[in-house]
Amino acid sequence: MISEDIRGSVQVAILGGTFDPTHLGHLLIAEYVRRALAVPQVLFMPSGVPPHKLTHEVSPAEDRYVMAVLATADNPHFAVSRLEIDRPGVSYTIDTVRELNERFGAPRSVAFVTGADSIVEMGTWREPDAILEEALVVAAPRPGFDLGLLEECLGVERAARVTTLDVPEVDISSTEVRWRIAAGESARYLCPRPVLDYIRKRGLYL
């Protein structure tokens, strides 16, 4: 849960991911994060070369960036960053956190938000303890992933430094969207219409 001393203590919340594609579940989490943390902006951060998906096929970074822009265009509190897309090499969270802290000119200026499916693997990330030290790490629930297992997955000390967010669990995943489109099924009401129009225009996931 978000305590009162945390609300308003950070200047921007980052919602990281591949966004392949951006779907309504991403937008719901972002809106809850904005209100829960009382931040003026949620920054969608499409990864350039995601280290955890080096063996998986991921859509071109430019396509994922454009889809994120289309999905967030009607919300003035949402923005999309090219930081990780334009950075050469593999995208690491710690590098992003440090660069944004430097931009804002203060330590722990950033809240890094990720899903329960990712946070349980935080021990495998680059410099996980530095991330916990230099950013407010927020975990959002995902269907099929129990945030109550954080201590088991991360250890007691690390788990205690993760803030959990009370968000309705919406069972939408980018994997499901891609599968539906590839199978010729409807993905309507899973993604914003501009994103689906872009997917159709570009012939993605076929």
mmCIF file of the C-alpha atoms, coordinates in Angstrom:
data_MODEL
# 
_entry.id   MODEL 
# 
loop_
_atom_site.group_PDB 
_atom_site.id 
_atom_site.type_symbol 
_atom_site.label_atom_id 
_atom_site.label_alt_id 
_atom_site.label_comp_id 
_atom_site.label_asym_id 
_atom_site.label_entity_id 
_atom_site.label_seq_id 
_atom_site.pdbx_PDB_ins_code 
_atom_site.Cartn_x 
_atom_site.Cartn_y 
_atom_site.Cartn_z 
_atom_site.occupancy 
_atom_site.B_iso_or_equiv 
_atom_site.pdbx_formal_charge 
_atom_site.auth_seq_id 
_atom_site.auth_comp_id 
_atom_site.auth_asym_id 
_atom_site.auth_atom_id 
_atom_site.pdbx_PDB_model_num 
ATOM 1   C CA . MET A 1 1   ? 0.000   0.000   0.000   1.00 0.00 ? 1   MET A CA 1 
ATOM 2   C CA . ILE A 1 2   ? 1.035   3.618   -0.564  1.00 0.00 ? 2   ILE A CA 1 
ATOM 3   C CA . SER A 1 3   ? 1.662   5.452   2.702   1.00 0.00 ? 3   SER A CA 1 
ATOM 4   C CA . GLU A 1 4   ? 1.087   9.173   3.123   1.00 0.00 ? 4   GLU A CA 1 
ATOM 5   C CA . ASP A 1 5   ? 4.794   9.885   3.509   1.00 0.00 ? 5   ASP A CA 1 
ATOM 6   C CA . ILE A 1 6   ? 5.420   8.350   0.075   1.00 0.00 ? 6   ILE A CA 1 
ATOM 7   C CA . ARG A 1 7   ? 2.653   10.251  -1.719  1.00 0.00 ? 7   ARG A CA 1 
ATOM 8   C CA . GLY A 1 8   ? 4.143   13.205  -3.542  1.00 0.00 ? 8   GLY A CA 1 
ATOM 9   C CA . SER A 1 9   ? 7.734   12.288  -2.617  1.00 0.00 ? 9   SER A CA 1 
ATOM 10  C CA . VAL A 1 10  ? 8.755   11.413  -6.175  1.00 0.00 ? 10  VAL A CA 1 
ATOM 11  C CA . GLN A 1 11  ? 8.649   13.613  -9.255  1.00 0.00 ? 11  GLN A CA 1 
ATOM 12  C CA . VAL A 1 12  ? 7.887   11.076  -11.959 1.00 0.00 ? 12  VAL A CA 1 
ATOM 13  C CA . ALA A 1 13  ? 6.710   7.489   -12.169 1.00 0.00 ? 13  ALA A CA 1 
ATOM 14  C CA . ILE A 1 14  ? 8.213   5.210   -14.810 1.00 0.00 ? 14  ILE A CA 1 
ATOM 15  C CA . LEU A 1 15  ? 6.150   2.379   -16.227 1.00 0.00 ? 15  LEU A CA 1 
ATOM 16  C CA . GLY A 1 16  ? 8.650   0.130   -17.937 1.00 0.00 ? 16  GLY A CA 1 
ATOM 17  C CA . GLY A 1 17  ? 8.094   -2.712  -20.369 1.00 0.00 ? 17  GLY A CA 1 
ATOM 18  C CA . THR A 1 18  ? 8.318   -3.834  -23.953 1.00 0.00 ? 18  THR A CA 1 
ATOM 19  C CA . PHE A 1 19  ? 4.805   -2.519  -24.733 1.00 0.00 ? 19  PHE A CA 1 
ATOM 20  C CA . ASP A 1 20  ? 4.437   -5.016  -27.558 1.00 0.00 ? 20  ASP A CA 1 
ATOM 21  C CA . PRO A 1 21  ? 1.714   -3.760  -27.807 1.00 0.00 ? 21  PRO A CA 1 
ATOM 22  C CA . THR A 1 22  ? 0.476   -1.248  -25.223 1.00 0.00 ? 22  THR A CA 1 
ATOM 23  C CA . HIS A 1 23  ? -2.905  -2.459  -23.937 1.00 0.00 ? 23  HIS A CA 1 
ATOM 24  C CA . LEU A 1 24  ? -5.637  -1.253  -21.605 1.00 0.00 ? 24  LEU A CA 1 
ATOM 25  C CA . GLY A 1 25  ? -4.084  -3.015  -18.617 1.00 0.00 ? 25  GLY A CA 1 
ATOM 26  C CA . HIS A 1 26  ? -1.000  -0.804  -18.958 1.00 0.00 ? 26  HIS A CA 1 
ATOM 27  C CA . LEU A 1 27  ? -3.168  2.312   -19.023 1.00 0.00 ? 27  LEU A CA 1 
ATOM 28  C CA . LEU A 1 28  ? -5.172  1.232   -15.977 1.00 0.00 ? 28  LEU A CA 1 
ATOM 29  C CA . ILE A 1 29  ? -2.005  0.630   -13.941 1.00 0.00 ? 29  ILE A CA 1 
ATOM 30  C CA . ALA A 1 30  ? -0.572  3.981   -15.038 1.00 0.00 ? 30  ALA A CA 1 
ATOM 31  C CA . GLU A 1 31  ? -3.673  5.868   -13.931 1.00 0.00 ? 31  GLU A CA 1 
ATOM 32  C CA . TYR A 1 32  ? -3.733  4.137   -10.537 1.00 0.00 ? 32  TYR A CA 1 
ATOM 33  C CA . VAL A 1 33  ? -0.027  4.880   -10.102 1.00 0.00 ? 33  VAL A CA 1 
ATOM 34  C CA . ARG A 1 34  ? -0.530  8.551   -10.926 1.00 0.00 ? 34  ARG A CA 1 
ATOM 35  C CA . ARG A 1 35  ? -3.272  8.946   -8.350  1.00 0.00 ? 35  ARG A CA 1 
ATOM 36  C CA . ALA A 1 36  ? -1.722  6.724   -5.663  1.00 0.00 ? 36  ALA A CA 1 
ATOM 37  C CA . LEU A 1 37  ? 1.674   8.459   -5.799  1.00 0.00 ? 37  LEU A CA 1 
ATOM 38  C CA . ALA A 1 38  ? 0.286   11.929  -6.529  1.00 0.00 ? 38  ALA A CA 1 
ATOM 39  C CA . VAL A 1 39  ? 2.782   12.398  -9.349  1.00 0.00 ? 39  VAL A CA 1 
ATOM 40  C CA . PRO A 1 40  ? 2.198   14.922  -12.141 1.00 0.00 ? 40  PRO A CA 1 
ATOM 41  C CA . GLN A 1 41  ? 3.328   12.503  -14.838 1.00 0.00 ? 41  GLN A CA 1 
ATOM 42  C CA . VAL A 1 42  ? 3.632   8.812   -15.616 1.00 0.00 ? 42  VAL A CA 1 
ATOM 43  C CA . LEU A 1 43  ? 6.375   8.117   -18.121 1.00 0.00 ? 43  LEU A CA 1 
ATOM 44  C CA . PHE A 1 44  ? 5.923   5.056   -20.303 1.00 0.00 ? 44  PHE A CA 1 
ATOM 45  C CA . MET A 1 45  ? 9.401   3.657   -20.963 1.00 0.00 ? 45  MET A CA 1 
ATOM 46  C CA . PRO A 1 46  ? 9.519   1.191   -23.879 1.00 0.00 ? 46  PRO A CA 1 
ATOM 47  C CA . SER A 1 47  ? 12.682  -0.885  -23.588 1.00 0.00 ? 47  SER A CA 1 
ATOM 48  C CA . GLY A 1 48  ? 15.181  -0.776  -26.406 1.00 0.00 ? 48  GLY A CA 1 
ATOM 49  C CA . VAL A 1 49  ? 16.847  -4.184  -26.142 1.00 0.00 ? 49  VAL A CA 1 
ATOM 50  C CA . PRO A 1 50  ? 15.187  -5.875  -23.142 1.00 0.00 ? 50  PRO A CA 1 
ATOM 51  C CA . PRO A 1 51  ? 17.747  -8.097  -21.373 1.00 0.00 ? 51  PRO A CA 1 
ATOM 52  C CA . HIS A 1 52  ? 15.131  -10.646 -20.266 1.00 0.00 ? 52  HIS A CA 1 
ATOM 53  C CA . LYS A 1 53  ? 13.874  -11.173 -23.829 1.00 0.00 ? 53  LYS A CA 1 
ATOM 54  C CA . LEU A 1 54  ? 17.109  -11.526 -25.774 1.00 0.00 ? 54  LEU A CA 1 
ATOM 55  C CA . THR A 1 55  ? 16.006  -14.972 -26.956 1.00 0.00 ? 55  THR A CA 1 
ATOM 56  C CA . HIS A 1 56  ? 12.462  -13.840 -27.838 1.00 0.00 ? 56  HIS A CA 1 
ATOM 57  C CA . GLU A 1 57  ? 11.260  -12.056 -30.943 1.00 0.00 ? 57  GLU A CA 1 
ATOM 58  C CA . VAL A 1 58  ? 10.253  -8.503  -30.072 1.00 0.00 ? 58  VAL A CA 1 
ATOM 59  C CA . SER A 1 59  ? 8.703   -5.977  -32.459 1.00 0.00 ? 59  SER A CA 1 
ATOM 60  C CA . PRO A 1 60  ? 10.953  -3.145  -33.679 1.00 0.00 ? 60  PRO A CA 1 
ATOM 61  C CA . ALA A 1 61  ? 11.519  -0.476  -31.049 1.00 0.00 ? 61  ALA A CA 1 
ATOM 62  C CA . GLU A 1 62  ? 10.063  2.269   -33.261 1.00 0.00 ? 62  GLU A CA 1 
ATOM 63  C CA . ASP A 1 63  ? 6.790   0.364   -33.665 1.00 0.00 ? 63  ASP A CA 1 
ATOM 64  C CA . ARG A 1 64  ? 6.538   -0.194  -29.920 1.00 0.00 ? 64  ARG A CA 1 
ATOM 65  C CA . TYR A 1 65  ? 7.288   3.470   -29.269 1.00 0.00 ? 65  TYR A CA 1 
ATOM 66  C CA . VAL A 1 66  ? 4.614   4.658   -31.707 1.00 0.00 ? 66  VAL A CA 1 
ATOM 67  C CA . MET A 1 67  ? 2.025   2.301   -30.222 1.00 0.00 ? 67  MET A CA 1 
ATOM 68  C CA . ALA A 1 68  ? 2.759   3.656   -26.742 1.00 0.00 ? 68  ALA A CA 1 
ATOM 69  C CA . VAL A 1 69  ? 2.390   7.226   -28.021 1.00 0.00 ? 69  VAL A CA 1 
ATOM 70  C CA . LEU A 1 70  ? -0.944  6.400   -29.677 1.00 0.00 ? 70  LEU A CA 1 
ATOM 71  C CA . ALA A 1 71  ? -2.219  4.649   -26.539 1.00 0.00 ? 71  ALA A CA 1 
ATOM 72  C CA . THR A 1 72  ? -1.388  7.557   -24.220 1.00 0.00 ? 72  THR A CA 1 
ATOM 73  C CA . ALA A 1 73  ? -2.132  10.524  -26.477 1.00 0.00 ? 73  ALA A CA 1 
ATOM 74  C CA . ASP A 1 74  ? -5.482  11.428  -24.895 1.00 0.00 ? 74  ASP A CA 1 
ATOM 75  C CA . ASN A 1 75  ? -4.138  11.668  -21.322 1.00 0.00 ? 75  ASN A CA 1 
ATOM 76  C CA . PRO A 1 76  ? -2.164  14.836  -20.519 1.00 0.00 ? 76  PRO A CA 1 
ATOM 77  C CA . HIS A 1 77  ? -0.612  13.127  -17.481 1.00 0.00 ? 77  HIS A CA 1 
ATOM 78  C CA . PHE A 1 78  ? 0.970   10.389  -19.599 1.00 0.00 ? 78  PHE A CA 1 
ATOM 79  C CA . ALA A 1 79  ? 4.100   10.710  -21.735 1.00 0.00 ? 79  ALA A CA 1 
ATOM 80  C CA . VAL A 1 80  ? 6.357   8.293   -23.604 1.00 0.00 ? 80  VAL A CA 1 
ATOM 81  C CA . SER A 1 81  ? 10.138  8.373   -23.332 1.00 0.00 ? 81  SER A CA 1 
ATOM 82  C CA . ARG A 1 82  ? 12.677  7.382   -25.982 1.00 0.00 ? 82  ARG A CA 1 
ATOM 83  C CA . LEU A 1 83  ? 15.428  7.129   -23.383 1.00 0.00 ? 83  LEU A CA 1 
ATOM 84  C CA . GLU A 1 84  ? 15.935  3.362   -23.522 1.00 0.00 ? 84  GLU A CA 1 
ATOM 85  C CA . ILE A 1 85  ? 15.123  3.078   -27.226 1.00 0.00 ? 85  ILE A CA 1 
ATOM 86  C CA . ASP A 1 86  ? 17.798  5.600   -28.159 1.00 0.00 ? 86  ASP A CA 1 
ATOM 87  C CA . ARG A 1 87  ? 20.394  4.257   -25.722 1.00 0.00 ? 87  ARG A CA 1 
ATOM 88  C CA . PRO A 1 88  ? 22.806  1.852   -27.464 1.00 0.00 ? 88  PRO A CA 1 
ATOM 89  C CA . GLY A 1 89  ? 22.958  -1.731  -26.291 1.00 0.00 ? 89  GLY A CA 1 
ATOM 90  C CA . VAL A 1 90  ? 20.853  -3.630  -23.771 1.00 0.00 ? 90  VAL A CA 1 
ATOM 91  C CA . SER A 1 91  ? 18.386  -1.634  -21.633 1.00 0.00 ? 91  SER A CA 1 
ATOM 92  C CA . TYR A 1 92  ? 19.039  -1.859  -17.892 1.00 0.00 ? 92  TYR A CA 1 
ATOM 93  C CA . THR A 1 93  ? 16.694  -0.347  -15.312 1.00 0.00 ? 93  THR A CA 1 
ATOM 94  C CA . ILE A 1 94  ? 19.496  0.934   -13.114 1.00 0.00 ? 94  ILE A CA 1 
ATOM 95  C CA . ASP A 1 95  ? 20.912  3.035   -15.972 1.00 0.00 ? 95  ASP A CA 1 
ATOM 96  C CA . THR A 1 96  ? 17.494  4.592   -16.592 1.00 0.00 ? 96  THR A CA 1 
ATOM 97  C CA . VAL A 1 97  ? 16.921  5.354   -12.910 1.00 0.00 ? 97  VAL A CA 1 
ATOM 98  C CA . ARG A 1 98  ? 20.311  7.022   -12.562 1.00 0.00 ? 98  ARG A CA 1 
ATOM 99  C CA . GLU A 1 99  ? 19.889  9.122   -15.689 1.00 0.00 ? 99  GLU A CA 1 
ATOM 100 C CA . LEU A 1 100 ? 16.469  10.382  -14.622 1.00 0.00 ? 100 LEU A CA 1 
ATOM 101 C CA . ASN A 1 101 ? 17.629  11.135  -11.088 1.00 0.00 ? 101 ASN A CA 1 
ATOM 102 C CA . GLU A 1 102 ? 20.429  13.186  -12.616 1.00 0.00 ? 102 GLU A CA 1 
ATOM 103 C CA . ARG A 1 103 ? 17.976  15.019  -14.863 1.00 0.00 ? 103 ARG A CA 1 
ATOM 104 C CA . PHE A 1 104 ? 15.730  15.905  -11.938 1.00 0.00 ? 104 PHE A CA 1 
ATOM 105 C CA . GLY A 1 105 ? 18.731  16.841  -9.825  1.00 0.00 ? 105 GLY A CA 1 
ATOM 106 C CA . ALA A 1 106 ? 17.727  14.871  -6.761  1.00 0.00 ? 106 ALA A CA 1 
ATOM 107 C CA . PRO A 1 107 ? 18.145  11.314  -5.424  1.00 0.00 ? 107 PRO A CA 1 
ATOM 108 C CA . ARG A 1 108 ? 15.101  9.020   -5.500  1.00 0.00 ? 108 ARG A CA 1 
ATOM 109 C CA . SER A 1 109 ? 13.214  11.359  -7.836  1.00 0.00 ? 109 SER A CA 1 
ATOM 110 C CA . VAL A 1 110 ? 11.843  8.336   -9.654  1.00 0.00 ? 110 VAL A CA 1 
ATOM 111 C CA . ALA A 1 111 ? 9.273   5.674   -8.906  1.00 0.00 ? 111 ALA A CA 1 
ATOM 112 C CA . PHE A 1 112 ? 9.877   2.575   -10.982 1.00 0.00 ? 112 PHE A CA 1 
ATOM 113 C CA . VAL A 1 113 ? 6.667   0.615   -11.520 1.00 0.00 ? 113 VAL A CA 1 
ATOM 114 C CA . THR A 1 114 ? 6.525   -2.939  -12.771 1.00 0.00 ? 114 THR A CA 1 
ATOM 115 C CA . GLY A 1 115 ? 4.199   -5.919  -12.656 1.00 0.00 ? 115 GLY A CA 1 
ATOM 116 C CA . ALA A 1 116 ? 4.231   -8.778  -10.188 1.00 0.00 ? 116 ALA A CA 1 
ATOM 117 C CA . ASP A 1 117 ? 5.415   -11.106 -12.947 1.00 0.00 ? 117 ASP A CA 1 
ATOM 118 C CA . SER A 1 118 ? 8.593   -9.030  -13.325 1.00 0.00 ? 118 SER A CA 1 
ATOM 119 C CA . ILE A 1 119 ? 9.265   -8.015  -9.725  1.00 0.00 ? 119 ILE A CA 1 
ATOM 120 C CA . VAL A 1 120 ? 9.586   -11.622 -8.561  1.00 0.00 ? 120 VAL A CA 1 
ATOM 121 C CA . GLU A 1 121 ? 12.612  -11.895 -10.875 1.00 0.00 ? 121 GLU A CA 1 
ATOM 122 C CA . MET A 1 122 ? 14.256  -8.719  -9.599  1.00 0.00 ? 122 MET A CA 1 
ATOM 123 C CA . GLY A 1 123 ? 17.098  -10.702 -8.064  1.00 0.00 ? 123 GLY A CA 1 
ATOM 124 C CA . THR A 1 124 ? 18.310  -11.465 -11.603 1.00 0.00 ? 124 THR A CA 1 
ATOM 125 C CA . TRP A 1 125 ? 18.374  -7.788  -12.683 1.00 0.00 ? 125 TRP A CA 1 
ATOM 126 C CA . ARG A 1 126 ? 21.554  -5.748  -12.908 1.00 0.00 ? 126 ARG A CA 1 
ATOM 127 C CA . GLU A 1 127 ? 22.316  -4.116  -9.514  1.00 0.00 ? 127 GLU A CA 1 
ATOM 128 C CA . PRO A 1 128 ? 18.927  -4.833  -7.888  1.00 0.00 ? 128 PRO A CA 1 
ATOM 129 C CA . ASP A 1 129 ? 20.005  -3.383  -4.535  1.00 0.00 ? 129 ASP A CA 1 
ATOM 130 C CA . ALA A 1 130 ? 21.103  -0.155  -6.203  1.00 0.00 ? 130 ALA A CA 1 
ATOM 131 C CA . ILE A 1 131 ? 17.695  0.120   -7.878  1.00 0.00 ? 131 ILE A CA 1 
ATOM 132 C CA . LEU A 1 132 ? 15.978  -0.255  -4.508  1.00 0.00 ? 132 LEU A CA 1 
ATOM 133 C CA . GLU A 1 133 ? 18.294  2.383   -3.045  1.00 0.00 ? 133 GLU A CA 1 
ATOM 134 C CA . GLU A 1 134 ? 18.006  4.931   -5.851  1.00 0.00 ? 134 GLU A CA 1 
ATOM 135 C CA . ALA A 1 135 ? 14.307  4.609   -6.776  1.00 0.00 ? 135 ALA A CA 1 
ATOM 136 C CA . LEU A 1 136 ? 10.966  3.908   -5.171  1.00 0.00 ? 136 LEU A CA 1 
ATOM 137 C CA . VAL A 1 137 ? 10.147  0.449   -6.558  1.00 0.00 ? 137 VAL A CA 1 
ATOM 138 C CA . VAL A 1 138 ? 6.416   -0.199  -6.924  1.00 0.00 ? 138 VAL A CA 1 
ATOM 139 C CA . ALA A 1 139 ? 4.909   -3.579  -7.801  1.00 0.00 ? 139 ALA A CA 1 
ATOM 140 C CA . ALA A 1 140 ? 1.475   -3.891  -9.382  1.00 0.00 ? 140 ALA A CA 1 
ATOM 141 C CA . PRO A 1 141 ? -0.475  -7.151  -9.124  1.00 0.00 ? 141 PRO A CA 1 
ATOM 142 C CA . ARG A 1 142 ? -0.905  -9.415  -12.140 1.00 0.00 ? 142 ARG A CA 1 
ATOM 143 C CA . PRO A 1 143 ? -3.274  -12.379 -12.440 1.00 0.00 ? 143 PRO A CA 1 
ATOM 144 C CA . GLY A 1 144 ? -1.480  -15.604 -11.606 1.00 0.00 ? 144 GLY A CA 1 
ATOM 145 C CA . PHE A 1 145 ? 1.322   -13.923 -9.633  1.00 0.00 ? 145 PHE A CA 1 
ATOM 146 C CA . ASP A 1 146 ? 1.139   -13.680 -5.850  1.00 0.00 ? 146 ASP A CA 1 
ATOM 147 C CA . LEU A 1 147 ? 2.823   -10.583 -4.419  1.00 0.00 ? 147 LEU A CA 1 
ATOM 148 C CA . GLY A 1 148 ? 2.692   -12.362 -1.086  1.00 0.00 ? 148 GLY A CA 1 
ATOM 149 C CA . LEU A 1 149 ? 5.604   -14.448 -2.344  1.00 0.00 ? 149 LEU A CA 1 
ATOM 150 C CA . LEU A 1 150 ? 7.944   -11.466 -2.594  1.00 0.00 ? 150 LEU A CA 1 
ATOM 151 C CA . GLU A 1 151 ? 9.898   -12.466 0.510   1.00 0.00 ? 151 GLU A CA 1 
ATOM 152 C CA . GLU A 1 152 ? 10.352  -15.978 -0.844  1.00 0.00 ? 152 GLU A CA 1 
ATOM 153 C CA . CYS A 1 153 ? 11.524  -14.685 -4.241  1.00 0.00 ? 153 CYS A CA 1 
ATOM 154 C CA . LEU A 1 154 ? 13.584  -11.656 -3.207  1.00 0.00 ? 154 LEU A CA 1 
ATOM 155 C CA . GLY A 1 155 ? 14.471  -12.266 0.412   1.00 0.00 ? 155 GLY A CA 1 
ATOM 156 C CA . VAL A 1 156 ? 13.102  -10.428 3.432   1.00 0.00 ? 156 VAL A CA 1 
ATOM 157 C CA . GLU A 1 157 ? 15.311  -7.339  3.155   1.00 0.00 ? 157 GLU A CA 1 
ATOM 158 C CA . ARG A 1 158 ? 14.665  -6.649  -0.521  1.00 0.00 ? 158 ARG A CA 1 
ATOM 159 C CA . ALA A 1 159 ? 10.956  -7.445  -0.290  1.00 0.00 ? 159 ALA A CA 1 
ATOM 160 C CA . ALA A 1 160 ? 10.546  -4.935  2.552   1.00 0.00 ? 160 ALA A CA 1 
ATOM 161 C CA . ARG A 1 161 ? 11.785  -2.183  0.230   1.00 0.00 ? 161 ARG A CA 1 
ATOM 162 C CA . VAL A 1 162 ? 9.203   -2.879  -2.484  1.00 0.00 ? 162 VAL A CA 1 
ATOM 163 C CA . THR A 1 163 ? 5.953   -0.912  -2.310  1.00 0.00 ? 163 THR A CA 1 
ATOM 164 C CA . THR A 1 164 ? 2.906   -2.835  -3.492  1.00 0.00 ? 164 THR A CA 1 
ATOM 165 C CA . LEU A 1 165 ? 0.064   -1.115  -5.312  1.00 0.00 ? 165 LEU A CA 1 
ATOM 166 C CA . ASP A 1 166 ? -3.606  -1.970  -4.864  1.00 0.00 ? 166 ASP A CA 1 
ATOM 167 C CA . VAL A 1 167 ? -4.817  -2.137  -8.477  1.00 0.00 ? 167 VAL A CA 1 
ATOM 168 C CA . PRO A 1 168 ? -7.675  -4.202  -9.923  1.00 0.00 ? 168 PRO A CA 1 
ATOM 169 C CA . GLU A 1 169 ? -6.218  -7.244  -11.645 1.00 0.00 ? 169 GLU A CA 1 
ATOM 170 C CA . VAL A 1 170 ? -7.075  -7.020  -15.330 1.00 0.00 ? 170 VAL A CA 1 
ATOM 171 C CA . ASP A 1 171 ? -6.278  -10.252 -17.132 1.00 0.00 ? 171 ASP A CA 1 
ATOM 172 C CA . ILE A 1 172 ? -4.895  -8.686  -20.315 1.00 0.00 ? 172 ILE A CA 1 
ATOM 173 C CA . SER A 1 173 ? -1.415  -9.374  -21.600 1.00 0.00 ? 173 SER A CA 1 
ATOM 174 C CA . SER A 1 174 ? 0.519   -8.319  -24.668 1.00 0.00 ? 174 SER A CA 1 
ATOM 175 C CA . THR A 1 175 ? 1.058   -12.009 -25.368 1.00 0.00 ? 175 THR A CA 1 
ATOM 176 C CA . GLU A 1 176 ? -2.690  -12.575 -25.580 1.00 0.00 ? 176 GLU A CA 1 
ATOM 177 C CA . VAL A 1 177 ? -3.143  -9.576  -27.885 1.00 0.00 ? 177 VAL A CA 1 
ATOM 178 C CA . ARG A 1 178 ? -0.424  -10.831 -30.226 1.00 0.00 ? 178 ARG A CA 1 
ATOM 179 C CA . TRP A 1 179 ? -1.885  -14.328 -30.222 1.00 0.00 ? 179 TRP A CA 1 
ATOM 180 C CA . ARG A 1 180 ? -5.383  -13.093 -31.025 1.00 0.00 ? 180 ARG A CA 1 
ATOM 181 C CA . ILE A 1 181 ? -4.194  -10.971 -33.921 1.00 0.00 ? 181 ILE A CA 1 
ATOM 182 C CA . ALA A 1 182 ? -2.030  -13.781 -35.296 1.00 0.00 ? 182 ALA A CA 1 
ATOM 183 C CA . ALA A 1 183 ? -5.005  -16.143 -35.095 1.00 0.00 ? 183 ALA A CA 1 
ATOM 184 C CA . GLY A 1 184 ? -7.348  -13.697 -36.800 1.00 0.00 ? 184 GLY A CA 1 
ATOM 185 C CA . GLU A 1 185 ? -9.333  -13.185 -33.592 1.00 0.00 ? 185 GLU A CA 1 
ATOM 186 C CA . SER A 1 186 ? -10.634 -9.853  -32.301 1.00 0.00 ? 186 SER A CA 1 
ATOM 187 C CA . ALA A 1 187 ? -8.461  -7.810  -29.931 1.00 0.00 ? 187 ALA A CA 1 
ATOM 188 C CA . ARG A 1 188 ? -11.072 -5.072  -29.625 1.00 0.00 ? 188 ARG A CA 1 
ATOM 189 C CA . TYR A 1 189 ? -11.467 -3.737  -26.067 1.00 0.00 ? 189 TYR A CA 1 
ATOM 190 C CA . LEU A 1 190 ? -8.018  -5.091  -25.177 1.00 0.00 ? 190 LEU A CA 1 
ATOM 191 C CA . CYS A 1 191 ? -6.087  -2.230  -26.777 1.00 0.00 ? 191 CYS A CA 1 
ATOM 192 C CA . PRO A 1 192 ? -6.979  1.375   -27.582 1.00 0.00 ? 192 PRO A CA 1 
ATOM 193 C CA . ARG A 1 193 ? -8.439  1.655   -31.081 1.00 0.00 ? 193 ARG A CA 1 
ATOM 194 C CA . PRO A 1 194 ? -5.548  3.787   -32.446 1.00 0.00 ? 194 PRO A CA 1 
ATOM 195 C CA . VAL A 1 195 ? -3.130  1.022   -31.433 1.00 0.00 ? 195 VAL A CA 1 
ATOM 196 C CA . LEU A 1 196 ? -5.195  -1.649  -33.192 1.00 0.00 ? 196 LEU A CA 1 
ATOM 197 C CA . ASP A 1 197 ? -5.403  0.548   -36.295 1.00 0.00 ? 197 ASP A CA 1 
ATOM 198 C CA . TYR A 1 198 ? -1.611  0.930   -36.268 1.00 0.00 ? 198 TYR A CA 1 
ATOM 199 C CA . ILE A 1 199 ? -1.102  -2.829  -35.828 1.00 0.00 ? 199 ILE A CA 1 
ATOM 200 C CA . ARG A 1 200 ? -3.374  -3.460  -38.795 1.00 0.00 ? 200 ARG A CA 1 
ATOM 201 C CA . LYS A 1 201 ? -1.669  -0.831  -40.932 1.00 0.00 ? 201 LYS A CA 1 
ATOM 202 C CA . ARG A 1 202 ? 1.814   -2.171  -40.168 1.00 0.00 ? 202 ARG A CA 1 
ATOM 203 C CA . GLY A 1 203 ? 0.807   -5.828  -40.410 1.00 0.00 ? 203 GLY A CA 1 
ATOM 204 C CA . LEU A 1 204 ? 2.242   -6.594  -36.981 1.00 0.00 ? 204 LEU A CA 1 
ATOM 205 C CA . TYR A 1 205 ? 1.886   -10.006 -35.319 1.00 0.00 ? 205 TYR A CA 1 
ATOM 206 C CA . LEU A 1 206 ? 0.573   -11.737 -38.448 1.00 0.00 ? 206 LEU A CA 1 
# 
